[in-house]
Amino acid sequence: MSFSKDLAEYGISLAQENGANYAEARVVNGKKIIYFLQNGELISGSELKTQGIGFRVLKNGGLSFVSVDEPTKKAVKQAISAGLKMANSSNPKEKIDFGEPVSNKAKWAVPIKEKITNIDSDTMLELLSQMDKVAENHNISSRANFFEAHSTQKTILTSEGTNIEAELSMLKFFSIITAKGLLDSEQRWVDLTRSTGWEGTKTWIDEYNDQCAQLEKVAAQEDYRLNGKVDFVVGPEVVGIICHENAGHPSEGDRIMGREGAQAGESFWRDLELGKSRVGSEHVTVLEDPTFPGTGGYYEYDDEGVKARERTLIREGIIHEPLLNREFGVKFGLGTNGSARSSDYNREPIIRMANTYMKPGDFTIEELIEGVKHGIYMLSFTEWNIDDRRYQSKYVGFECYLIENGEISDTMVRRPIMELTSIGLFSSIDGVSKDLDFDFPGICGKSDPSQGVPVYAGGGYLRMRDIRLG
Amino acid sequence: MFEQIKSYVDAAVDFGLKLEADYVIARGIDRTTNQIRFSQNKIDINKEWQIHLLELFTVVDGSKIAVGEFSPTSEENVRKRVEAQIKFAKKMAPSPQFQSIEKQISKYSQIDGLYDPKIVDYREKAPEVINASIQEAQSAGAKRVAGSFFFRDNYFYLNSSSGPKGEFSTSFYNLTVRAFQEELDASGQGLACGTIPSSAEKKILNASKKAGHYSKLHLGAKQAKPGIFDIIMAPAVAANLLGNIPEMANPLLIMMGMSALGDKMGEQMGPEFLSITDNGLLTDGLGSSPFDFEGTPRKNTPIIDKGVLINYIHNTSTSALVQSETTGNSELYDFGIGTKFLTPIGTNVVFNNGDRSFEELLEGSGKPTVFVLCNWYTRFTSRISTEYSTIPRDAAFLVENGELGQPVKNFRISDNLLRQFANIDAMGNDRTQIKWWEVEFPTWIPTIRVKDCRITTATQ
């Protein structure tokens, strides 16, 4: 027995009949195959049916969310009754407004060639076994590998007439690999998430091989460190995390206006002016775009049924556009830009990133390197964090090489630390390459209870001048 | 009241055995969780999750394991799901980690105060409590108040094909409240949690008052300077950082390369005045219950005794692998990325209470000292060597002449956790239970002073 549109429509009607100004249902029916392997040995597996409805109800300016996992009219009735009561009792001092009605109707699907549901378990396990051998061949002593294949039907219905039906397909491979190093144990968290059919796994062995080779190299490096001021040329993985943390998160409208205050925090953008405040050099343009098929952040319509589009967060160094859902679109007076996502039926849709990246510039990678007399070529990072206003960030280099007199040397630099403010970081950039790679797939966590949503981030290569190492 | 979920659980075990499973454990959960989120001095949203779930662990052909969960709707639905799961399990390879499950039928301890009989009515009252909490923080000096308040009503029924069977109810509440001044970087935090929400109003208001008080005290914070400092960690910080060490006493984490304790058994890791247990039977503990997922009675297991690592937590399988005994820590655990599996998992991490008042901790050694109220975004370079950094948030102060002095901001604790654990030099007498966004397992811990910690700041 699965959740039907009828049950969702029943819940919405019930809410309207009982005075709701707005009601919305997110119906999810899905299947997940999951395996956990340690050093190639299968520890556990699951074949799960995931199903449920999440309702949001707006009544007298008060908002509620209620989810139910039992696909019966009785359970839905109970959920709507609780939702109406909660919306009423929240009695907000400032009434919540979703703005102009939205009534989109569409069907969309993740483009796929091979349906995940047609793949048998032997094929999946054979791939995972081959991937483990790849890691073993790189002398990686501990390999904890998690695999998930999701296929999901999601329908969004609202009392305003929105009806969006989506067919989703997601593959996740997440690996914690540890190698005994010359100086210390070295670890890397590998994430190969993608929104594709089974064909998305065709490159997994090569991609995993690259990641394992990188760990092997780092584990073998000597203790060569740099001090003082250096230039950096950083690769797409590092550019990705910078765009995500220093530009994407502070641009979230709910943070800027304080709604995430107790959890994910606020934003240094609160005290800046859109279209006027400079946070970086003219080379810095950071874009957000959910509409790249295949990426972790891919969607055509957001979880409020709004059509997805590209957003320009920072244009030539100046903050330009925050990420907004319907509620915060009203508060900013800009309208929604399709940024509402919920990680599952049992989470409220909130403002999230999707795919965040640095707009390609005019340089080649060679030109960026040529201009560096003494610096670091940083291809990847390990430990990182940023404060909850998204202003003070730290990135520790993982695979890094010394640049001398315009050439990348074979000398590896151990764990250089870039501990910078967001403005200090973006202002130091004097060149961005023409490339665009989404080399940083990840699960972005936000809110309480936490909502981990797949995102991608990336860019090309960029050059940063005169960075004092931490 | 729970007869329906119980009958589905029993049916799942019967179906599994008829289909020749070696072992079947089924656990039914009827749960209602509520949350009120608030910010800018007002309630933003009121939430409820209604969960009617059957968790199912099956073993076939000796050690082929499958784990599932679903919302049962009829006996026929249960039969189909069990059949599908066993078919799936038969295609698995044997798991070398699986040894067995609990076979002993035990009498379970009654834990006082695990369930609040007034919790259903509490749903009506909760928004008033939160509005009062916001006002309390404002009265203590806050300009803006934000937070999250959870409370939950849980019923569990377990049936194992190996014999153990039992049921229990639990409840909890958990408040995170954060108070701000107009400035973004002057803030304070308060936490309150426990098992009986209907009698928690005083604790909730005190947490809010504390958040408001510290936000005001933090006004005028100056940029911190990098260097070596003694750090006085408030319980929330100590739980997030030092609490990692006992949590790492877990064979699963050791196997995955996520623990620094794989080769530390019997070693002196902390000072002799420090002892830590994993106590699944603690009154008011958010991690307490009479028995674990296998039906093994919960225990109070010493992990660190007088600074020495003496035990890991175990379930039946991990204990059999090392010729030890289960500590009653078996759970179906979601690793946070959607994958649930049977593993030892901590219940309540309990540090011994210390003997110093807060004022005595401030008196210190005369070395540069910082008091940190809260932190977030802790990340490790390696979980084995424990190099890490974390970002203090909310109020932090230099300690000057034995008192909280100049408020400071914008810094990191960048250090090594094993070294800091060894450098604990005093413990407060204010032990409290901590569980919030940055502390997953309920941790009972006092304010702790750690000597010679490294503080770093942005270089530009």
PDB file of N, CA, C and O in Angstrom, chain A residues 38 41 45-46 65-67 69 93 148 184-185 187 245 257 260-263 266 270 346 348 383-385 388-389 392 419 447-448 468, chain B residues 35 37 40-41 46-50 67 96 144 148 178 182 255 257 337 339 377 379 381-383 385 389 393 410 412 437 456 459-460:
ATOM      1  N   GLN A  38      32.773  -3.046   4.865  1.00  0.00           N
ATOM      2  CA  GLN A  38      34.015  -2.642   5.513  1.00  0.00           C
ATOM      3  C   GLN A  38      35.135  -3.490   4.938  1.00  0.00           C
ATOM      4  O   GLN A  38      35.081  -4.717   5.011  1.00  0.00           O
ATOM      5  N   GLU A  41      34.104  -6.400   2.851  1.00  0.00           N
ATOM      6  CA  GLU A  41      33.188  -7.402   3.393  1.00  0.00           C
ATOM      7  C   GLU A  41      31.829  -6.770   3.670  1.00  0.00           C
ATOM      8  O   GLU A  41      31.745  -5.689   4.280  1.00  0.00           O
ATOM      9  N   GLY A  45      22.763  -4.893   4.793  1.00  0.00           N
ATOM     10  CA  GLY A  45      22.071  -4.373   3.616  1.00  0.00           C
ATOM     11  C   GLY A  45      20.611  -4.130   3.920  1.00  0.00           C
ATOM     12  O   GLY A  45      20.050  -4.707   4.854  1.00  0.00           O
ATOM     13  N   SER A  46      20.004  -3.271   3.116  1.00  0.00           N
ATOM     14  CA  SER A  46      18.580  -2.976   3.302  1.00  0.00           C
ATOM     15  C   SER A  46      17.917  -2.736   1.963  1.00  0.00           C
ATOM     16  O   SER A  46      18.521  -2.184   1.043  1.00  0.00           O
ATOM     17  N   PHE A  65       3.729  22.315  10.436  1.00  0.00           N
ATOM     18  CA  PHE A  65       4.168  21.217   9.563  1.00  0.00           C
ATOM     19  C   PHE A  65       3.855  19.924  10.292  1.00  0.00           C
ATOM     20  O   PHE A  65       4.115  19.800  11.494  1.00  0.00           O
ATOM     21  N   VAL A  66       3.287  18.978   9.572  1.00  0.00           N
ATOM     22  CA  VAL A  66       3.036  17.682  10.206  1.00  0.00           C
ATOM     23  C   VAL A  66       3.260  16.582   9.172  1.00  0.00           C
ATOM     24  O   VAL A  66       2.893  16.722   8.009  1.00  0.00           O
ATOM     25  N   SER A  67       3.947  15.526   9.600  1.00  0.00           N
ATOM     26  CA  SER A  67       4.179  14.426   8.663  1.00  0.00           C
ATOM     27  C   SER A  67       3.602  13.144   9.219  1.00  0.00           C
ATOM     28  O   SER A  67       3.484  12.963  10.432  1.00  0.00           O
ATOM     29  N   ASP A  69       3.436   8.746   8.367  1.00  0.00           N
ATOM     30  CA  ASP A  69       4.007   7.669   7.543  1.00  0.00           C
ATOM     31  C   ASP A  69       3.026   6.516   7.331  1.00  0.00           C
ATOM     32  O   ASP A  69       3.363   5.512   6.713  1.00  0.00           O
ATOM     33  N   LYS A  93       3.472  36.908  16.296  1.00  0.00           N
ATOM     34  CA  LYS A  93       3.320  38.363  16.427  1.00  0.00           C
ATOM     35  C   LYS A  93       3.331  39.009  15.033  1.00  0.00           C
ATOM     36  O   LYS A  93       2.767  40.056  14.814  1.00  0.00           O
ATOM     37  N   GLU A 148      24.055   3.719  -1.651  1.00  0.00           N
ATOM     38  CA  GLU A 148      22.587   3.819  -1.651  1.00  0.00           C
ATOM     39  C   GLU A 148      22.094   4.098  -3.058  1.00  0.00           C
ATOM     40  O   GLU A 148      22.670   4.913  -3.782  1.00  0.00           O
ATOM     41  N   ASP A 184      51.587  10.391  10.007  1.00  0.00           N
ATOM     42  CA  ASP A 184      50.329  10.378  10.743  1.00  0.00           C
ATOM     43  C   ASP A 184      49.357   9.530   9.921  1.00  0.00           C
ATOM     44  O   ASP A 184      49.619   9.253   8.754  1.00  0.00           O
ATOM     45  N   SER A 185      48.217   9.151  10.520  1.00  0.00           N
ATOM     46  CA  SER A 185      47.189   8.541   9.678  1.00  0.00           C
ATOM     47  C   SER A 185      46.570   9.663   8.831  1.00  0.00           C
ATOM     48  O   SER A 185      46.450  10.794   9.294  1.00  0.00           O
ATOM     49  N   GLN A 187      43.247  10.701   6.339  1.00  0.00           N
ATOM     50  CA  GLN A 187      41.884  10.263   6.019  1.00  0.00           C
ATOM     51  C   GLN A 187      41.275  11.124   4.934  1.00  0.00           C
ATOM     52  O   GLN A 187      41.606  12.292   4.792  1.00  0.00           O
ATOM     53  N   GLU A 245      30.521  27.614   1.287  1.00  0.00           N
ATOM     54  CA  GLU A 245      30.543  28.100   2.673  1.00  0.00           C
ATOM     55  C   GLU A 245      30.571  29.626   2.790  1.00  0.00           C
ATOM     56  O   GLU A 245      29.889  30.186   3.641  1.00  0.00           O
ATOM     57  N   MET A 257      17.713  36.845   7.811  1.00  0.00           N
ATOM     58  CA  MET A 257      16.659  37.432   8.651  1.00  0.00           C
ATOM     59  C   MET A 257      16.511  36.729   9.993  1.00  0.00           C
ATOM     60  O   MET A 257      15.542  36.948  10.708  1.00  0.00           O
ATOM     61  N   GLU A 260      17.290  30.999  11.272  1.00  0.00           N
ATOM     62  CA  GLU A 260      18.154  29.876  11.652  1.00  0.00           C
ATOM     63  C   GLU A 260      19.037  30.227  12.853  1.00  0.00           C
ATOM     64  O   GLU A 260      20.014  29.540  13.127  1.00  0.00           O
ATOM     65  N   GLY A 261      18.682  31.318  13.536  1.00  0.00           N
ATOM     66  CA  GLY A 261      19.546  31.866  14.583  1.00  0.00           C
ATOM     67  C   GLY A 261      20.061  30.855  15.588  1.00  0.00           C
ATOM     68  O   GLY A 261      21.243  30.842  15.925  1.00  0.00           O
ATOM     69  N   ALA A 262      19.182  29.983  16.083  1.00  0.00           N
ATOM     70  CA  ALA A 262      19.594  29.076  17.162  1.00  0.00           C
ATOM     71  C   ALA A 262      20.311  27.852  16.638  1.00  0.00           C
ATOM     72  O   ALA A 262      20.910  27.117  17.406  1.00  0.00           O
ATOM     73  N   GLN A 263      20.234  27.595  15.357  1.00  0.00           N
ATOM     74  CA  GLN A 263      20.835  26.375  14.822  1.00  0.00           C
ATOM     75  C   GLN A 263      21.992  26.727  13.882  1.00  0.00           C
ATOM     76  O   GLN A 263      23.099  26.922  14.317  1.00  0.00           O
ATOM     77  N   GLU A 266      23.246  32.911  11.772  1.00  0.00           N
ATOM     78  CA  GLU A 266      22.764  34.048  10.988  1.00  0.00           C
ATOM     79  C   GLU A 266      23.758  34.289   9.842  1.00  0.00           C
ATOM     80  O   GLU A 266      24.408  33.341   9.402  1.00  0.00           O
ATOM     81  N   ARG A 270      23.603  40.236   6.649  1.00  0.00           N
ATOM     82  CA  ARG A 270      22.522  41.017   7.261  1.00  0.00           C
ATOM     83  C   ARG A 270      22.865  42.496   7.272  1.00  0.00           C
ATOM     84  O   ARG A 270      21.998  43.350   7.078  1.00  0.00           O
ATOM     85  N   ASN A 346       9.270  14.107   5.524  1.00  0.00           N
ATOM     86  CA  ASN A 346       9.103  14.448   6.938  1.00  0.00           C
ATOM     87  C   ASN A 346       9.933  15.645   7.382  1.00  0.00           C
ATOM     88  O   ASN A 346      10.284  15.771   8.543  1.00  0.00           O
ATOM     89  N   GLU A 348      10.194  20.087   6.772  1.00  0.00           N
ATOM     90  CA  GLU A 348       9.608  21.266   6.125  1.00  0.00           C
ATOM     91  C   GLU A 348      10.562  21.775   5.046  1.00  0.00           C
ATOM     92  O   GLU A 348      11.787  21.684   5.217  1.00  0.00           O
ATOM     93  N   GLU A 383      40.482  19.148   6.874  1.00  0.00           N
ATOM     94  CA  GLU A 383      39.687  19.841   7.893  1.00  0.00           C
ATOM     95  C   GLU A 383      39.261  21.231   7.419  1.00  0.00           C
ATOM     96  O   GLU A 383      40.054  21.943   6.803  1.00  0.00           O
ATOM     97  N   TRP A 384      38.015  21.577   7.725  1.00  0.00           N
ATOM     98  CA  TRP A 384      37.542  22.926   7.403  1.00  0.00           C
ATOM     99  C   TRP A 384      36.430  23.299   8.368  1.00  0.00           C
ATOM    100  O   TRP A 384      35.787  22.434   8.955  1.00  0.00           O
ATOM    101  N   ASN A 385      36.212  24.570   8.546  1.00  0.00           N
ATOM    102  CA  ASN A 385      35.004  25.034   9.233  1.00  0.00           C
ATOM    103  C   ASN A 385      34.827  26.531   9.018  1.00  0.00           C
ATOM    104  O   ASN A 385      35.697  27.204   8.476  1.00  0.00           O
ATOM    105  N   ASP A 388      29.248  30.788  12.394  1.00  0.00           N
ATOM    106  CA  ASP A 388      27.836  30.694  12.018  1.00  0.00           C
ATOM    107  C   ASP A 388      27.280  31.989  11.431  1.00  0.00           C
ATOM    108  O   ASP A 388      26.104  32.057  11.123  1.00  0.00           O
ATOM    109  N   ARG A 389      28.124  33.003  11.273  1.00  0.00           N
ATOM    110  CA  ARG A 389      27.740  34.160  10.443  1.00  0.00           C
ATOM    111  C   ARG A 389      28.337  34.007   9.056  1.00  0.00           C
ATOM    112  O   ARG A 389      28.202  34.842   8.217  1.00  0.00           O
ATOM    113  N   GLN A 392      34.222  33.791   9.270  1.00  0.00           N
ATOM    114  CA  GLN A 392      35.584  33.366   9.608  1.00  0.00           C
ATOM    115  C   GLN A 392      35.754  31.921   9.161  1.00  0.00           C
ATOM    116  O   GLN A 392      35.213  31.018   9.791  1.00  0.00           O
ATOM    117  N   GLU A 419      43.322  30.502   6.927  1.00  0.00           N
ATOM    118  CA  GLU A 419      42.339  30.904   7.948  1.00  0.00           C
ATOM    119  C   GLU A 419      42.003  32.367   7.698  1.00  0.00           C
ATOM    120  O   GLU A 419      42.754  33.266   8.078  1.00  0.00           O
ATOM    121  N   SER A 447      19.594  23.214   9.611  1.00  0.00           N
ATOM    122  CA  SER A 447      18.351  23.198  10.369  1.00  0.00           C
ATOM    123  C   SER A 447      18.337  22.147  11.473  1.00  0.00           C
ATOM    124  O   SER A 447      19.281  21.388  11.654  1.00  0.00           O
ATOM    125  N   ASP A 448      17.255  22.125  12.197  1.00  0.00           N
ATOM    126  CA  ASP A 448      17.086  21.232  13.331  1.00  0.00           C
ATOM    127  C   ASP A 448      15.623  20.828  13.383  1.00  0.00           C
ATOM    128  O   ASP A 448      14.778  21.702  13.606  1.00  0.00           O
ATOM    129  N   ARG A 468      48.523  35.132   4.262  1.00  0.00           N
ATOM    130  CA  ARG A 468      49.374  34.774   5.407  1.00  0.00           C
ATOM    131  C   ARG A 468      48.900  33.430   5.947  1.00  0.00           C
ATOM    132  O   ARG A 468      47.734  33.286   6.312  1.00  0.00           O
TER     133      ARG A 468
ATOM    134  N   GLN B  35       7.823  19.898  17.731  1.00  0.00           N
ATOM    135  CA  GLN B  35       8.878  20.913  17.800  1.00  0.00           C
ATOM    136  C   GLN B  35       8.269  22.296  17.601  1.00  0.00           C
ATOM    137  O   GLN B  35       7.398  22.473  16.741  1.00  0.00           O
ATOM    138  N   ARG B  37       9.726  25.971  16.702  1.00  0.00           N
ATOM    139  CA  ARG B  37      10.922  26.755  16.342  1.00  0.00           C
ATOM    140  C   ARG B  37      10.573  28.226  16.450  1.00  0.00           C
ATOM    141  O   ARG B  37       9.496  28.652  16.029  1.00  0.00           O
ATOM    142  N   GLN B  40      13.679  35.777  16.312  1.00  0.00           N
ATOM    143  CA  GLN B  40      13.271  37.190  16.361  1.00  0.00           C
ATOM    144  C   GLN B  40      12.101  37.382  17.329  1.00  0.00           C
ATOM    145  O   GLN B  40      11.131  38.082  17.018  1.00  0.00           O
ATOM    146  N   ASN B  41      12.171  36.691  18.455  1.00  0.00           N
ATOM    147  CA  ASN B  41      11.198  36.822  19.559  1.00  0.00           C
ATOM    148  C   ASN B  41       9.804  36.300  19.234  1.00  0.00           C
ATOM    149  O   ASN B  41       8.823  36.687  19.885  1.00  0.00           O
ATOM    150  N   ASN B  46       5.284  25.438  14.088  1.00  0.00           N
ATOM    151  CA  ASN B  46       4.932  24.450  15.086  1.00  0.00           C
ATOM    152  C   ASN B  46       4.837  23.116  14.336  1.00  0.00           C
ATOM    153  O   ASN B  46       4.116  23.021  13.348  1.00  0.00           O
ATOM    154  N   LYS B  47       5.571  22.094  14.772  1.00  0.00           N
ATOM    155  CA  LYS B  47       5.652  20.867  13.953  1.00  0.00           C
ATOM    156  C   LYS B  47       5.267  19.623  14.747  1.00  0.00           C
ATOM    157  O   LYS B  47       5.432  19.583  15.967  1.00  0.00           O
ATOM    158  N   GLU B  48       4.843  18.633  13.990  1.00  0.00           N
ATOM    159  CA  GLU B  48       4.553  17.336  14.617  1.00  0.00           C
ATOM    160  C   GLU B  48       4.881  16.216  13.636  1.00  0.00           C
ATOM    161  O   GLU B  48       4.561  16.294  12.456  1.00  0.00           O
ATOM    162  N   TRP B  49       5.522  15.193  14.146  1.00  0.00           N
ATOM    163  CA  TRP B  49       5.811  13.995  13.355  1.00  0.00           C
ATOM    164  C   TRP B  49       5.062  12.824  13.984  1.00  0.00           C
ATOM    165  O   TRP B  49       5.273  12.512  15.166  1.00  0.00           O
ATOM    166  N   GLN B  50       4.218  12.198  13.199  1.00  0.00           N
ATOM    167  CA  GLN B  50       3.463  11.037  13.701  1.00  0.00           C
ATOM    168  C   GLN B  50       4.079   9.788  13.075  1.00  0.00           C
ATOM    169  O   GLN B  50       4.036   9.607  11.854  1.00  0.00           O
ATOM    170  N   VAL B  67      18.333  -5.372   7.018  1.00  0.00           N
ATOM    171  CA  VAL B  67      17.659  -4.489   7.963  1.00  0.00           C
ATOM    172  C   VAL B  67      16.573  -3.735   7.217  1.00  0.00           C
ATOM    173  O   VAL B  67      16.804  -3.287   6.087  1.00  0.00           O
ATOM    174  N   PRO B  96      31.000 -11.134   8.118  1.00  0.00           N
ATOM    175  CA  PRO B  96      31.983 -11.676   9.061  1.00  0.00           C
ATOM    176  C   PRO B  96      31.850 -11.058  10.450  1.00  0.00           C
ATOM    177  O   PRO B  96      32.342 -11.607  11.432  1.00  0.00           O
ATOM    178  N   ARG B 144      17.149  39.895  20.881  1.00  0.00           N
ATOM    179  CA  ARG B 144      16.511  38.962  19.945  1.00  0.00           C
ATOM    180  C   ARG B 144      16.708  37.545  20.493  1.00  0.00           C
ATOM    181  O   ARG B 144      17.783  37.213  20.984  1.00  0.00           O
ATOM    182  N   SER B 148      14.826  26.327  19.510  1.00  0.00           N
ATOM    183  CA  SER B 148      14.127  25.141  19.063  1.00  0.00           C
ATOM    184  C   SER B 148      13.754  24.344  20.300  1.00  0.00           C
ATOM    185  O   SER B 148      14.586  24.128  21.181  1.00  0.00           O
ATOM    186  N   ARG B 178      18.830  30.647  22.089  1.00  0.00           N
ATOM    187  CA  ARG B 178      19.968  31.507  21.815  1.00  0.00           C
ATOM    188  C   ARG B 178      19.487  32.947  21.862  1.00  0.00           C
ATOM    189  O   ARG B 178      18.450  33.280  21.281  1.00  0.00           O
ATOM    190  N   GLU B 182      21.605  43.377  19.284  1.00  0.00           N
ATOM    191  CA  GLU B 182      21.407  43.811  17.895  1.00  0.00           C
ATOM    192  C   GLU B 182      22.593  43.384  17.041  1.00  0.00           C
ATOM    193  O   GLU B 182      22.451  43.026  15.878  1.00  0.00           O
ATOM    194  N   MET B 255      36.685  -0.024  13.907  1.00  0.00           N
ATOM    195  CA  MET B 255      36.767  -0.760  12.643  1.00  0.00           C
ATOM    196  C   MET B 255      36.755   0.193  11.440  1.00  0.00           C
ATOM    197  O   MET B 255      37.462  -0.013  10.461  1.00  0.00           O
ATOM    198  N   GLY B 257      37.849   3.216  11.244  1.00  0.00           N
ATOM    199  CA  GLY B 257      38.892   4.241  11.230  1.00  0.00           C
ATOM    200  C   GLY B 257      38.405   5.564  11.785  1.00  0.00           C
ATOM    201  O   GLY B 257      38.957   6.619  11.489  1.00  0.00           O
ATOM    202  N   ILE B 337      23.428   9.075   7.098  1.00  0.00           N
ATOM    203  CA  ILE B 337      23.334   9.161   5.643  1.00  0.00           C
ATOM    204  C   ILE B 337      22.305   8.158   5.127  1.00  0.00           C
ATOM    205  O   ILE B 337      22.356   7.726   3.993  1.00  0.00           O
ATOM    206  N   THR B 339      21.674   5.031   6.177  1.00  0.00           N
ATOM    207  CA  THR B 339      21.973   3.613   6.293  1.00  0.00           C
ATOM    208  C   THR B 339      21.845   3.170   7.752  1.00  0.00           C
ATOM    209  O   THR B 339      22.601   3.622   8.600  1.00  0.00           O
ATOM    210  N   TYR B 377      30.761  23.400  14.734  1.00  0.00           N
ATOM    211  CA  TYR B 377      31.508  23.079  13.520  1.00  0.00           C
ATOM    212  C   TYR B 377      32.880  22.500  13.851  1.00  0.00           C
ATOM    213  O   TYR B 377      33.920  22.983  13.399  1.00  0.00           O
ATOM    214  N   ARG B 379      35.662  19.943  13.311  1.00  0.00           N
ATOM    215  CA  ARG B 379      36.086  19.078  12.196  1.00  0.00           C
ATOM    216  C   ARG B 379      37.499  18.559  12.461  1.00  0.00           C
ATOM    217  O   ARG B 379      38.363  19.298  12.934  1.00  0.00           O
ATOM    218  N   THR B 381      41.103  16.666  11.180  1.00  0.00           N
ATOM    219  CA  THR B 381      41.967  16.295  10.066  1.00  0.00           C
ATOM    220  C   THR B 381      42.015  14.788   9.977  1.00  0.00           C
ATOM    221  O   THR B 381      41.948  14.208   8.904  1.00  0.00           O
ATOM    222  N   SER B 382      42.126  14.135  11.140  1.00  0.00           N
ATOM    223  CA  SER B 382      42.089  12.678  11.198  1.00  0.00           C
ATOM    224  C   SER B 382      41.440  12.287  12.517  1.00  0.00           C
ATOM    225  O   SER B 382      41.812  12.812  13.572  1.00  0.00           O
ATOM    226  N   ARG B 383      40.489  11.388  12.453  1.00  0.00           N
ATOM    227  CA  ARG B 383      39.810  10.921  13.662  1.00  0.00           C
ATOM    228  C   ARG B 383      40.733  10.025  14.494  1.00  0.00           C
ATOM    229  O   ARG B 383      40.441   9.742  15.655  1.00  0.00           O
ATOM    230  N   SER B 385      44.314  10.500  14.742  1.00  0.00           N
ATOM    231  CA  SER B 385      45.291  11.324  15.456  1.00  0.00           C
ATOM    232  C   SER B 385      44.610  12.454  16.235  1.00  0.00           C
ATOM    233  O   SER B 385      45.207  13.045  17.120  1.00  0.00           O
ATOM    234  N   SER B 389      39.794  21.352  14.678  1.00  0.00           N
ATOM    235  CA  SER B 389      39.501  22.706  15.136  1.00  0.00           C
ATOM    236  C   SER B 389      37.997  22.852  15.308  1.00  0.00           C
ATOM    237  O   SER B 389      37.213  22.095  14.734  1.00  0.00           O
ATOM    238  N   ARG B 393      31.186  29.817  19.696  1.00  0.00           N
ATOM    239  CA  ARG B 393      30.161  30.798  19.334  1.00  0.00           C
ATOM    240  C   ARG B 393      29.424  31.158  20.602  1.00  0.00           C
ATOM    241  O   ARG B 393      29.520  30.470  21.605  1.00  0.00           O
ATOM    242  N   ASN B 410      35.633  35.803  17.554  1.00  0.00           N
ATOM    243  CA  ASN B 410      36.360  35.512  16.311  1.00  0.00           C
ATOM    244  C   ASN B 410      37.643  34.703  16.522  1.00  0.00           C
ATOM    245  O   ASN B 410      38.734  35.154  16.184  1.00  0.00           O
ATOM    246  N   ARG B 412      39.306  30.368  16.987  1.00  0.00           N
ATOM    247  CA  ARG B 412      39.141  28.917  16.895  1.00  0.00           C
ATOM    248  C   ARG B 412      39.936  28.238  17.989  1.00  0.00           C
ATOM    249  O   ARG B 412      40.994  28.736  18.383  1.00  0.00           O
ATOM    250  N   TRP B 437      22.246  20.230  18.986  1.00  0.00           N
ATOM    251  CA  TRP B 437      22.666  20.078  17.595  1.00  0.00           C
ATOM    252  C   TRP B 437      24.077  19.522  17.476  1.00  0.00           C
ATOM    253  O   TRP B 437      24.361  18.696  16.634  1.00  0.00           O
ATOM    254  N   THR B 456      43.592  29.965  17.559  1.00  0.00           N
ATOM    255  CA  THR B 456      44.026  30.614  16.319  1.00  0.00           C
ATOM    256  C   THR B 456      42.959  31.598  15.866  1.00  0.00           C
ATOM    257  O   THR B 456      41.800  31.510  16.283  1.00  0.00           O
ATOM    258  N   THR B 459      43.927  35.235   9.636  1.00  0.00           N
ATOM    259  CA  THR B 459      45.149  36.000   9.407  1.00  0.00           C
ATOM    260  C   THR B 459      44.882  37.258   8.581  1.00  0.00           C
ATOM    261  O   THR B 459      45.722  38.131   8.498  1.00  0.00           O
ATOM    262  N   GLN B 460      43.765  37.344   7.924  1.00  0.00           N
ATOM    263  CA  GLN B 460      43.396  38.579   7.198  1.00  0.00           C
ATOM    264  C   GLN B 460      41.929  38.572   6.834  1.00  0.00           C
ATOM    265  O   GLN B 460      41.294  37.529   6.856  1.00  0.00           O
TER     266      GLN B 460
END
